[in-house]
Amino acid sequence: YKGGVCRSDDGGKHWTKSNAGMDETGATHILLDPTSPVDARVLYVAGFGRGVYKSSDGGRSWALKNSGITQDQPFAWRLARSSNGTLYEVIARRSEDGSIGNAGDGALYRSTDGAEHWLPVSLPEGTNGPNGLAIDPESPDRLYLAAWARATGEHGDGGGIFLSENGGKSWKQVLDKDRHIYDVTIDPQDPNVLYAAGFESSAWRSADRGLHWTRIPGFNFKWAHRVIPDPLHHDEVYITTFGGSVWHGAIDGQRRDADIATPVLEPGQ
C-alpha cells in the first residue's frame, strides 16, 4: 500500500513529502490534536497495513505507535479523538466470508496517553466490521459506531449503527434497517443531529443524538460515502459517493424512485 503524508505551508498551493520515519503506507486518515502547540502540532495517521503513526513536530517526522495492537499488519482505517483527549483507532476487517472470531476480524482500540499504549474496546456482539466512529463533542463517553455487515443472513448480520454511552463498555443498536453503513457524521452546529450513509441507496438523519433515524428523501444512489452538513444552510447537506459524484439537497427534499435492493428500505417502510 503505497503513499504517505504531504505537507503544505502556503494553504495548499505547494506540497512536499513529509514522511521521515514513516514506512511506505496507504495513509487512510490523518488527525490533528487541536490542543497541541501551533509550532509543534501533534498529528496521528492511520496507515493501512502498518498501524498508527504519530508526529509531535507538525508532521516533519513520524514514529509507529502500535503498542497493544495485536493484529498482524493492522488495517488501520479511521481515527477519532474525544473532548477529554482519548484516542480511538478503527481497524478494518480483512475478510468478507461472513466469519467472525478469527484473525480477519476488525477491531476498535482506545488510548489515553497519546497513542503510546492501546487497549482493545469490545465491539457490539456479532459485529466485526467497524467502519467509522463519531464521538459526542459534549459527552466524551458517547460513541457512535458505523459497522459493515457480515455476509450472513438475508441482508447481512452485525452491521448498522451502534450507540455506547460508556466509552464502549456496552453497545445498543440504533439503526438496523441499513446494515452497510460507511460512516457517521455529527453536525458541527448541533451535536444532537447526526447523519449516516452507506451502500443501500440511503442517507440517514437523527435529531435525537442517534436514538432514532429517518431516511433523507431524494437521495437514491446505491453507494454513498459520507454525509457532510452544508455550513451555510442548516437544512441542507452534501453527500459524497463512490462513483456517483457529489449530491446536494435539503433534508426534507422531494422523494424519488429509489434504487433499492433491500425491500425493507423502500421509502415508506
PDB file of C-alpha atoms in Angstrom:
ATOM      1  CA  TYR A   1       0.000   0.000   0.000  1.00  0.00           C
ATOM      2  CA  LYS A   2       1.985   2.952  -1.292  1.00  0.00           C
ATOM      3  CA  GLY A   3       1.597   6.501  -0.086  1.00  0.00           C
ATOM      4  CA  GLY A   4       2.272   8.666   2.938  1.00  0.00           C
ATOM      5  CA  VAL A   5       1.883  12.272   4.054  1.00  0.00           C
ATOM      6  CA  CYS A   6       2.489  15.581   2.314  1.00  0.00           C
ATOM      7  CA  ARG A   7       2.681  18.991   3.961  1.00  0.00           C
ATOM      8  CA  SER A   8       1.781  22.462   2.706  1.00  0.00           C
ATOM      9  CA  ASP A   9       2.796  25.718   4.373  1.00  0.00           C
ATOM     10  CA  ASP A  10       1.027  28.038   1.931  1.00  0.00           C
ATOM     11  CA  GLY A  11      -2.585  26.963   2.098  1.00  0.00           C
ATOM     12  CA  GLY A  12      -2.273  24.099  -0.336  1.00  0.00           C
ATOM     13  CA  LYS A  13      -0.573  25.871  -3.247  1.00  0.00           C
ATOM     14  CA  HIS A  14       2.527  23.716  -2.945  1.00  0.00           C
ATOM     15  CA  TRP A  15       3.129  20.357  -1.293  1.00  0.00           C
ATOM     16  CA  THR A  16       6.207  18.447  -0.172  1.00  0.00           C
ATOM     17  CA  LYS A  17       6.550  14.881   1.106  1.00  0.00           C
ATOM     18  CA  SER A  18       6.853  14.700   4.871  1.00  0.00           C
ATOM     19  CA  ASN A  19       7.373  11.034   5.673  1.00  0.00           C
ATOM     20  CA  ALA A  20      10.536  10.845   7.772  1.00  0.00           C
ATOM     21  CA  GLY A  21      10.241   7.744   9.967  1.00  0.00           C
ATOM     22  CA  MET A  22       7.126   6.515   8.139  1.00  0.00           C
ATOM     23  CA  ASP A  23       7.266   3.357   6.059  1.00  0.00           C
ATOM     24  CA  GLU A  24       5.574   3.368   2.672  1.00  0.00           C
ATOM     25  CA  THR A  25       1.898   3.144   3.611  1.00  0.00           C
ATOM     26  CA  GLY A  26      -1.606   3.907   2.448  1.00  0.00           C
ATOM     27  CA  ALA A  27      -2.483   6.768   4.793  1.00  0.00           C
ATOM     28  CA  THR A  28      -6.240   6.402   5.207  1.00  0.00           C
ATOM     29  CA  HIS A  29      -6.827   9.114   7.830  1.00  0.00           C
ATOM     30  CA  ILE A  30      -4.947  11.979   9.453  1.00  0.00           C
ATOM     31  CA  LEU A  31      -5.965  13.544  12.768  1.00  0.00           C
ATOM     32  CA  LEU A  32      -4.635  16.735  14.373  1.00  0.00           C
ATOM     33  CA  ASP A  33      -4.690  17.291  18.135  1.00  0.00           C
ATOM     34  CA  PRO A  34      -6.187  20.811  18.381  1.00  0.00           C
ATOM     35  CA  THR A  35      -4.720  21.315  21.859  1.00  0.00           C
ATOM     36  CA  SER A  36      -1.131  20.885  20.645  1.00  0.00           C
ATOM     37  CA  PRO A  37       1.108  23.957  20.177  1.00  0.00           C
ATOM     38  CA  VAL A  38       0.900  25.672  16.808  1.00  0.00           C
ATOM     39  CA  ASP A  39       4.664  25.360  16.322  1.00  0.00           C
ATOM     40  CA  ALA A  40       4.705  21.677  17.343  1.00  0.00           C
ATOM     41  CA  ARG A  41       1.456  20.157  16.171  1.00  0.00           C
ATOM     42  CA  VAL A  42       0.692  16.597  17.271  1.00  0.00           C
ATOM     43  CA  LEU A  43      -0.664  14.516  14.409  1.00  0.00           C
ATOM     44  CA  TYR A  44      -1.772  10.914  14.035  1.00  0.00           C
ATOM     45  CA  VAL A  45      -2.026   8.908  10.818  1.00  0.00           C
ATOM     46  CA  ALA A  46      -3.817   5.616  10.190  1.00  0.00           C
ATOM     47  CA  GLY A  47      -1.508   3.602   7.960  1.00  0.00           C
ATOM     48  CA  PHE A  48      -3.330   0.777   6.172  1.00  0.00           C
ATOM     49  CA  GLY A  49      -1.353  -2.407   6.795  1.00  0.00           C
ATOM     50  CA  ARG A  50       1.029  -0.608   9.200  1.00  0.00           C
ATOM     51  CA  GLY A  51      -0.848   0.805  12.174  1.00  0.00           C
ATOM     52  CA  VAL A  52      -0.780   4.234  13.813  1.00  0.00           C
ATOM     53  CA  TYR A  53       1.933   6.817  13.238  1.00  0.00           C
ATOM     54  CA  LYS A  54       2.439   9.862  15.461  1.00  0.00           C
ATOM     55  CA  SER A  55       4.209  13.147  14.848  1.00  0.00           C
ATOM     56  CA  SER A  56       4.984  15.761  17.515  1.00  0.00           C
ATOM     57  CA  ASP A  57       6.629  18.275  15.183  1.00  0.00           C
ATOM     58  CA  GLY A  58       3.910  19.188  12.732  1.00  0.00           C
ATOM     59  CA  GLY A  59       4.350  16.155  10.516  1.00  0.00           C
ATOM     60  CA  ARG A  60       8.063  16.577   9.851  1.00  0.00           C
ATOM     61  CA  SER A  61       8.901  13.218  11.447  1.00  0.00           C
ATOM     62  CA  TRP A  62       6.871  10.172  12.445  1.00  0.00           C
ATOM     63  CA  ALA A  63       7.044   7.151  14.743  1.00  0.00           C
ATOM     64  CA  LEU A  64       4.966   3.979  14.669  1.00  0.00           C
ATOM     65  CA  LYS A  65       2.799   3.617  17.783  1.00  0.00           C
ATOM     66  CA  ASN A  66       1.312   0.108  17.861  1.00  0.00           C
ATOM     67  CA  SER A  67       1.892  -0.974  21.459  1.00  0.00           C
ATOM     68  CA  GLY A  68      -1.143  -3.058  22.431  1.00  0.00           C
ATOM     69  CA  ILE A  69      -2.482  -3.519  18.890  1.00  0.00           C
ATOM     70  CA  THR A  70      -2.390  -7.263  18.326  1.00  0.00           C
ATOM     71  CA  GLN A  71      -3.297  -7.540  14.640  1.00  0.00           C
ATOM     72  CA  ASP A  72      -0.543  -8.518  12.219  1.00  0.00           C
ATOM     73  CA  GLN A  73      -0.198  -5.756   9.609  1.00  0.00           C
ATOM     74  CA  PRO A  74      -3.240  -3.948  11.022  1.00  0.00           C
ATOM     75  CA  PHE A  75      -5.657  -2.363   8.552  1.00  0.00           C
ATOM     76  CA  ALA A  76      -5.677   0.978  10.398  1.00  0.00           C
ATOM     77  CA  TRP A  77      -8.651   2.813   8.954  1.00  0.00           C
ATOM     78  CA  ARG A  78     -10.108   5.711  10.995  1.00  0.00           C
ATOM     79  CA  LEU A  79      -9.058   7.794  13.998  1.00  0.00           C
ATOM     80  CA  ALA A  80     -11.176   9.771  16.447  1.00  0.00           C
ATOM     81  CA  ARG A  81     -10.392  11.968  19.439  1.00  0.00           C
ATOM     82  CA  SER A  82     -12.778  12.784  22.279  1.00  0.00           C
ATOM     83  CA  SER A  83     -13.006  16.103  24.099  1.00  0.00           C
ATOM     84  CA  ASN A  84     -11.060  14.627  27.032  1.00  0.00           C
ATOM     85  CA  GLY A  85      -8.154  13.582  24.788  1.00  0.00           C
ATOM     86  CA  THR A  86      -8.924   9.873  24.473  1.00  0.00           C
ATOM     87  CA  LEU A  87      -7.940   8.482  21.073  1.00  0.00           C
ATOM     88  CA  TYR A  88      -9.773   5.724  19.234  1.00  0.00           C
ATOM     89  CA  GLU A  89      -8.478   3.668  16.336  1.00  0.00           C
ATOM     90  CA  VAL A  90     -10.697   1.669  13.980  1.00  0.00           C
ATOM     91  CA  ILE A  91      -9.058  -1.424  12.477  1.00  0.00           C
ATOM     92  CA  ALA A  92     -10.859  -2.563   9.331  1.00  0.00           C
ATOM     93  CA  ARG A  93     -11.982  -6.127   8.778  1.00  0.00           C
ATOM     94  CA  ARG A  94      -9.824  -8.253   6.465  1.00  0.00           C
ATOM     95  CA  SER A  95     -12.295 -10.918   5.339  1.00  0.00           C
ATOM     96  CA  GLU A  96     -15.650 -10.838   3.546  1.00  0.00           C
ATOM     97  CA  ASP A  97     -16.570 -14.504   4.014  1.00  0.00           C
ATOM     98  CA  GLY A  98     -19.052 -13.962   6.856  1.00  0.00           C
ATOM     99  CA  SER A  99     -16.788 -15.493   9.504  1.00  0.00           C
ATOM    100  CA  ILE A 100     -16.196 -13.975  12.925  1.00  0.00           C
ATOM    101  CA  GLY A 101     -13.882 -14.613  15.856  1.00  0.00           C
ATOM    102  CA  ASN A 102     -10.646 -15.025  13.924  1.00  0.00           C
ATOM    103  CA  ALA A 103      -7.662 -13.067  12.597  1.00  0.00           C
ATOM    104  CA  GLY A 104      -9.815 -11.480   9.890  1.00  0.00           C
ATOM    105  CA  ASP A 105     -11.930  -9.524  12.389  1.00  0.00           C
ATOM    106  CA  GLY A 106     -11.842  -5.760  12.541  1.00  0.00           C
ATOM    107  CA  ALA A 107     -11.249  -4.108  15.903  1.00  0.00           C
ATOM    108  CA  LEU A 108     -11.527  -0.940  17.945  1.00  0.00           C
ATOM    109  CA  TYR A 109      -8.784   0.384  20.244  1.00  0.00           C
ATOM    110  CA  ARG A 110      -8.518   3.208  22.791  1.00  0.00           C
ATOM    111  CA  SER A 111      -5.520   5.177  24.040  1.00  0.00           C
ATOM    112  CA  THR A 112      -5.436   7.625  26.934  1.00  0.00           C
ATOM    113  CA  ASP A 113      -1.737   8.517  26.649  1.00  0.00           C
ATOM    114  CA  GLY A 114      -1.385   9.943  23.176  1.00  0.00           C
ATOM    115  CA  ALA A 115      -1.096   6.612  21.303  1.00  0.00           C
ATOM    116  CA  GLU A 116       1.786   5.341  23.432  1.00  0.00           C
ATOM    117  CA  HIS A 117      -0.350   2.380  24.527  1.00  0.00           C
ATOM    118  CA  TRP A 118      -3.585   0.958  23.114  1.00  0.00           C
ATOM    119  CA  LEU A 119      -6.286  -1.099  24.818  1.00  0.00           C
ATOM    120  CA  PRO A 120      -8.993  -3.067  22.973  1.00  0.00           C
ATOM    121  CA  VAL A 121     -12.587  -1.829  23.089  1.00  0.00           C
ATOM    122  CA  SER A 122     -15.208  -4.550  22.756  1.00  0.00           C
ATOM    123  CA  LEU A 123     -17.322  -4.359  19.615  1.00  0.00           C
ATOM    124  CA  PRO A 124     -21.084  -4.994  19.650  1.00  0.00           C
ATOM    125  CA  GLU A 125     -21.951  -8.690  19.769  1.00  0.00           C
ATOM    126  CA  GLY A 126     -21.875 -10.244  16.304  1.00  0.00           C
ATOM    127  CA  THR A 127     -20.039  -7.274  14.798  1.00  0.00           C
ATOM    128  CA  ASN A 128     -16.543  -7.486  13.340  1.00  0.00           C
ATOM    129  CA  GLY A 129     -16.643  -4.839  10.605  1.00  0.00           C
ATOM    130  CA  PRO A 130     -16.256  -1.408  12.253  1.00  0.00           C
ATOM    131  CA  ASN A 131     -16.156   1.300   9.612  1.00  0.00           C
ATOM    132  CA  GLY A 132     -16.341   4.659  11.351  1.00  0.00           C
ATOM    133  CA  LEU A 133     -16.572   6.216  14.799  1.00  0.00           C
ATOM    134  CA  ALA A 134     -18.004   9.562  15.890  1.00  0.00           C
ATOM    135  CA  ILE A 135     -17.778  10.958  19.425  1.00  0.00           C
ATOM    136  CA  ASP A 136     -20.228  13.390  21.001  1.00  0.00           C
ATOM    137  CA  PRO A 137     -18.251  16.641  21.487  1.00  0.00           C
ATOM    138  CA  GLU A 138     -20.033  17.332  24.783  1.00  0.00           C
ATOM    139  CA  SER A 139     -20.055  13.779  26.188  1.00  0.00           C
ATOM    140  CA  PRO A 140     -16.709  12.022  25.611  1.00  0.00           C
ATOM    141  CA  ASP A 141     -18.095   8.579  26.536  1.00  0.00           C
ATOM    142  CA  ARG A 142     -20.932   8.790  23.994  1.00  0.00           C
ATOM    143  CA  LEU A 143     -19.774   6.903  20.902  1.00  0.00           C
ATOM    144  CA  TYR A 144     -21.485   6.272  17.577  1.00  0.00           C
ATOM    145  CA  LEU A 145     -20.144   3.291  15.650  1.00  0.00           C
ATOM    146  CA  ALA A 146     -20.781   2.636  11.963  1.00  0.00           C
ATOM    147  CA  ALA A 147     -20.457  -1.036  11.064  1.00  0.00           C
ATOM    148  CA  TRP A 148     -20.491  -3.157   7.920  1.00  0.00           C
ATOM    149  CA  ALA A 149     -22.496  -6.374   7.988  1.00  0.00           C
ATOM    150  CA  ARG A 150     -21.001  -9.820   7.667  1.00  0.00           C
ATOM    151  CA  ALA A 151     -22.053 -11.813   4.596  1.00  0.00           C
ATOM    152  CA  THR A 152     -24.571 -13.945   6.501  1.00  0.00           C
ATOM    153  CA  GLY A 153     -28.342 -13.927   6.804  1.00  0.00           C
ATOM    154  CA  GLU A 154     -30.804 -12.359   4.381  1.00  0.00           C
ATOM    155  CA  HIS A 155     -29.332  -8.855   4.445  1.00  0.00           C
ATOM    156  CA  GLY A 156     -26.120  -9.377   6.401  1.00  0.00           C
ATOM    157  CA  ASP A 157     -25.580  -9.557  10.152  1.00  0.00           C
ATOM    158  CA  GLY A 158     -23.684  -7.322  12.563  1.00  0.00           C
ATOM    159  CA  GLY A 159     -23.955  -4.089  10.591  1.00  0.00           C
ATOM    160  CA  GLY A 160     -25.704  -0.764  11.128  1.00  0.00           C
ATOM    161  CA  ILE A 161     -25.220   1.970  13.712  1.00  0.00           C
ATOM    162  CA  PHE A 162     -24.486   1.291  17.374  1.00  0.00           C
ATOM    163  CA  LEU A 163     -24.510   3.642  20.367  1.00  0.00           C
ATOM    164  CA  SER A 164     -22.400   3.430  23.508  1.00  0.00           C
ATOM    165  CA  GLU A 165     -22.895   5.777  26.444  1.00  0.00           C
ATOM    166  CA  ASN A 166     -19.995   4.413  28.495  1.00  0.00           C
ATOM    167  CA  GLY A 167     -16.956   4.623  26.263  1.00  0.00           C
ATOM    168  CA  GLY A 168     -17.550   1.315  24.504  1.00  0.00           C
ATOM    169  CA  LYS A 169     -18.143  -0.886  27.552  1.00  0.00           C
ATOM    170  CA  SER A 170     -21.571  -1.753  26.145  1.00  0.00           C
ATOM    171  CA  TRP A 171     -23.467  -1.038  22.931  1.00  0.00           C
ATOM    172  CA  LYS A 172     -27.035  -0.926  21.675  1.00  0.00           C
ATOM    173  CA  GLN A 173     -28.095  -0.956  18.047  1.00  0.00           C
ATOM    174  CA  VAL A 174     -29.919   2.211  16.997  1.00  0.00           C
ATOM    175  CA  LEU A 175     -30.169   1.554  13.242  1.00  0.00           C
ATOM    176  CA  ASP A 176     -30.590  -1.956  11.847  1.00  0.00           C
ATOM    177  CA  LYS A 177     -32.616  -1.391   8.664  1.00  0.00           C
ATOM    178  CA  ASP A 178     -29.442  -0.391   6.835  1.00  0.00           C
ATOM    179  CA  ARG A 179     -26.641  -2.800   7.681  1.00  0.00           C
ATOM    180  CA  HIS A 180     -23.922  -1.436   5.416  1.00  0.00           C
ATOM    181  CA  ILE A 181     -23.047   1.929   6.956  1.00  0.00           C
ATOM    182  CA  TYR A 182     -19.891   3.634   5.762  1.00  0.00           C
ATOM    183  CA  ASP A 183     -19.668   6.466   8.284  1.00  0.00           C
ATOM    184  CA  VAL A 184     -21.445   8.628  10.863  1.00  0.00           C
ATOM    185  CA  THR A 185     -21.166  12.431  10.958  1.00  0.00           C
ATOM    186  CA  ILE A 186     -22.093  14.760  13.824  1.00  0.00           C
ATOM    187  CA  ASP A 187     -23.458  18.153  12.777  1.00  0.00           C
ATOM    188  CA  PRO A 188     -20.798  20.650  13.949  1.00  0.00           C
ATOM    189  CA  GLN A 189     -23.510  23.248  14.671  1.00  0.00           C
ATOM    190  CA  ASP A 190     -25.755  20.919  16.686  1.00  0.00           C
ATOM    191  CA  PRO A 191     -24.405  17.733  18.332  1.00  0.00           C
ATOM    192  CA  ASN A 192     -27.977  16.436  18.696  1.00  0.00           C
ATOM    193  CA  VAL A 193     -28.102  15.977  14.911  1.00  0.00           C
ATOM    194  CA  LEU A 194     -26.271  13.113  13.216  1.00  0.00           C
ATOM    195  CA  TYR A 195     -26.028  11.819   9.670  1.00  0.00           C
ATOM    196  CA  ALA A 196     -25.027   8.489   8.182  1.00  0.00           C
ATOM    197  CA  ALA A 197     -24.766   6.847   4.783  1.00  0.00           C
ATOM    198  CA  GLY A 198     -23.883   3.521   3.260  1.00  0.00           C
ATOM    199  CA  PHE A 199     -24.442   1.124   0.390  1.00  0.00           C
ATOM    200  CA  GLU A 200     -28.234   0.703   0.460  1.00  0.00           C
ATOM    201  CA  SER A 201     -29.245   3.767  -1.606  1.00  0.00           C
ATOM    202  CA  SER A 202     -29.952   5.596   1.637  1.00  0.00           C
ATOM    203  CA  ALA A 203     -28.739   8.520   3.686  1.00  0.00           C
ATOM    204  CA  TRP A 204     -29.957   8.882   7.247  1.00  0.00           C
ATOM    205  CA  ARG A 205     -30.566  11.642   9.793  1.00  0.00           C
ATOM    206  CA  SER A 206     -31.114  11.580  13.546  1.00  0.00           C
ATOM    207  CA  ALA A 207     -32.278  14.604  15.544  1.00  0.00           C
ATOM    208  CA  ASP A 208     -32.122  12.989  18.992  1.00  0.00           C
ATOM    209  CA  ARG A 209     -28.454  12.050  19.430  1.00  0.00           C
ATOM    210  CA  GLY A 210     -28.678   8.855  17.445  1.00  0.00           C
ATOM    211  CA  LEU A 211     -31.639   7.196  19.160  1.00  0.00           C
ATOM    212  CA  HIS A 212     -33.920   7.280  16.096  1.00  0.00           C
ATOM    213  CA  TRP A 213     -33.101   7.585  12.378  1.00  0.00           C
ATOM    214  CA  THR A 214     -35.105   8.606   9.308  1.00  0.00           C
ATOM    215  CA  ARG A 215     -34.171   8.449   5.641  1.00  0.00           C
ATOM    216  CA  ILE A 216     -33.295  11.683   3.883  1.00  0.00           C
ATOM    217  CA  PRO A 217     -35.765  11.796   0.969  1.00  0.00           C
ATOM    218  CA  GLY A 218     -34.482  12.393  -2.542  1.00  0.00           C
ATOM    219  CA  PHE A 219     -31.144  10.598  -2.271  1.00  0.00           C
ATOM    220  CA  ASN A 220     -31.166   7.253  -4.082  1.00  0.00           C
ATOM    221  CA  PHE A 221     -27.634   6.446  -5.247  1.00  0.00           C
ATOM    222  CA  LYS A 222     -26.674   2.990  -4.056  1.00  0.00           C
ATOM    223  CA  TRP A 223     -23.066   3.599  -2.957  1.00  0.00           C
ATOM    224  CA  ALA A 224     -22.982   6.537  -0.548  1.00  0.00           C
ATOM    225  CA  HIS A 225     -19.770   7.593   1.138  1.00  0.00           C
ATOM    226  CA  ARG A 226     -20.383  10.302   3.732  1.00  0.00           C
ATOM    227  CA  VAL A 227     -22.936  12.997   4.624  1.00  0.00           C
ATOM    228  CA  ILE A 228     -21.478  16.476   5.154  1.00  0.00           C
ATOM    229  CA  PRO A 229     -23.729  19.239   6.554  1.00  0.00           C
ATOM    230  CA  ASP A 230     -23.896  22.387   4.424  1.00  0.00           C
ATOM    231  CA  PRO A 231     -22.165  25.049   6.558  1.00  0.00           C
ATOM    232  CA  LEU A 232     -24.273  27.863   5.062  1.00  0.00           C
ATOM    233  CA  HIS A 233     -27.701  26.212   5.034  1.00  0.00           C
ATOM    234  CA  HIS A 234     -28.543  24.177   8.115  1.00  0.00           C
ATOM    235  CA  ASP A 235     -31.373  22.255   6.412  1.00  0.00           C
ATOM    236  CA  GLU A 236     -29.184  21.091   3.514  1.00  0.00           C
ATOM    237  CA  VAL A 237     -26.424  18.500   3.155  1.00  0.00           C
ATOM    238  CA  TYR A 238     -23.800  17.264   0.746  1.00  0.00           C
ATOM    239  CA  ILE A 239     -23.460  13.516   0.187  1.00  0.00           C
ATOM    240  CA  THR A 240     -20.270  12.145  -1.328  1.00  0.00           C
ATOM    241  CA  THR A 241     -20.484   8.823  -3.158  1.00  0.00           C
ATOM    242  CA  PHE A 242     -18.438   6.081  -4.759  1.00  0.00           C
ATOM    243  CA  GLY A 243     -18.807   6.744  -8.481  1.00  0.00           C
ATOM    244  CA  GLY A 244     -21.956   8.876  -8.314  1.00  0.00           C
ATOM    245  CA  SER A 245     -20.461  12.360  -7.940  1.00  0.00           C
ATOM    246  CA  VAL A 246     -21.472  14.661  -5.057  1.00  0.00           C
ATOM    247  CA  TRP A 247     -25.130  15.153  -4.203  1.00  0.00           C
ATOM    248  CA  HIS A 248     -26.623  18.254  -2.566  1.00  0.00           C
ATOM    249  CA  GLY A 249     -30.108  18.854  -1.286  1.00  0.00           C
ATOM    250  CA  ALA A 250     -32.488  19.555   1.558  1.00  0.00           C
ATOM    251  CA  ILE A 251     -33.013  17.151   4.425  1.00  0.00           C
ATOM    252  CA  ASP A 252     -36.757  17.291   3.657  1.00  0.00           C
ATOM    253  CA  GLY A 253     -36.421  17.144  -0.125  1.00  0.00           C
ATOM    254  CA  GLN A 254     -38.763  15.530  -2.631  1.00  0.00           C
ATOM    255  CA  ARG A 255     -38.994  11.768  -2.734  1.00  0.00           C
ATOM    256  CA  ARG A 256     -37.906   9.922  -5.853  1.00  0.00           C
ATOM    257  CA  ASP A 257     -37.815   6.338  -7.031  1.00  0.00           C
ATOM    258  CA  ALA A 258     -35.135   4.533  -5.069  1.00  0.00           C
ATOM    259  CA  ASP A 259     -32.577   2.095  -6.421  1.00  0.00           C
ATOM    260  CA  ILE A 260     -33.205  -0.364  -3.605  1.00  0.00           C
ATOM    261  CA  ALA A 261     -32.073  -3.969  -3.376  1.00  0.00           C
ATOM    262  CA  THR A 262     -33.363  -4.444   0.175  1.00  0.00           C
ATOM    263  CA  PRO A 263     -37.193  -4.168   0.288  1.00  0.00           C
ATOM    264  CA  VAL A 264     -37.307  -3.167   3.955  1.00  0.00           C
ATOM    265  CA  LEU A 265     -35.527   0.067   2.962  1.00  0.00           C
ATOM    266  CA  GLU A 266     -38.109   1.135   0.368  1.00  0.00           C
ATOM    267  CA  PRO A 267     -39.419   4.660   1.083  1.00  0.00           C
ATOM    268  CA  GLY A 268     -42.322   4.457   3.486  1.00  0.00           C
ATOM    269  CA  GLN A 269     -41.217   1.187   5.079  1.00  0.00           C
TER     270      GLN A 269
END
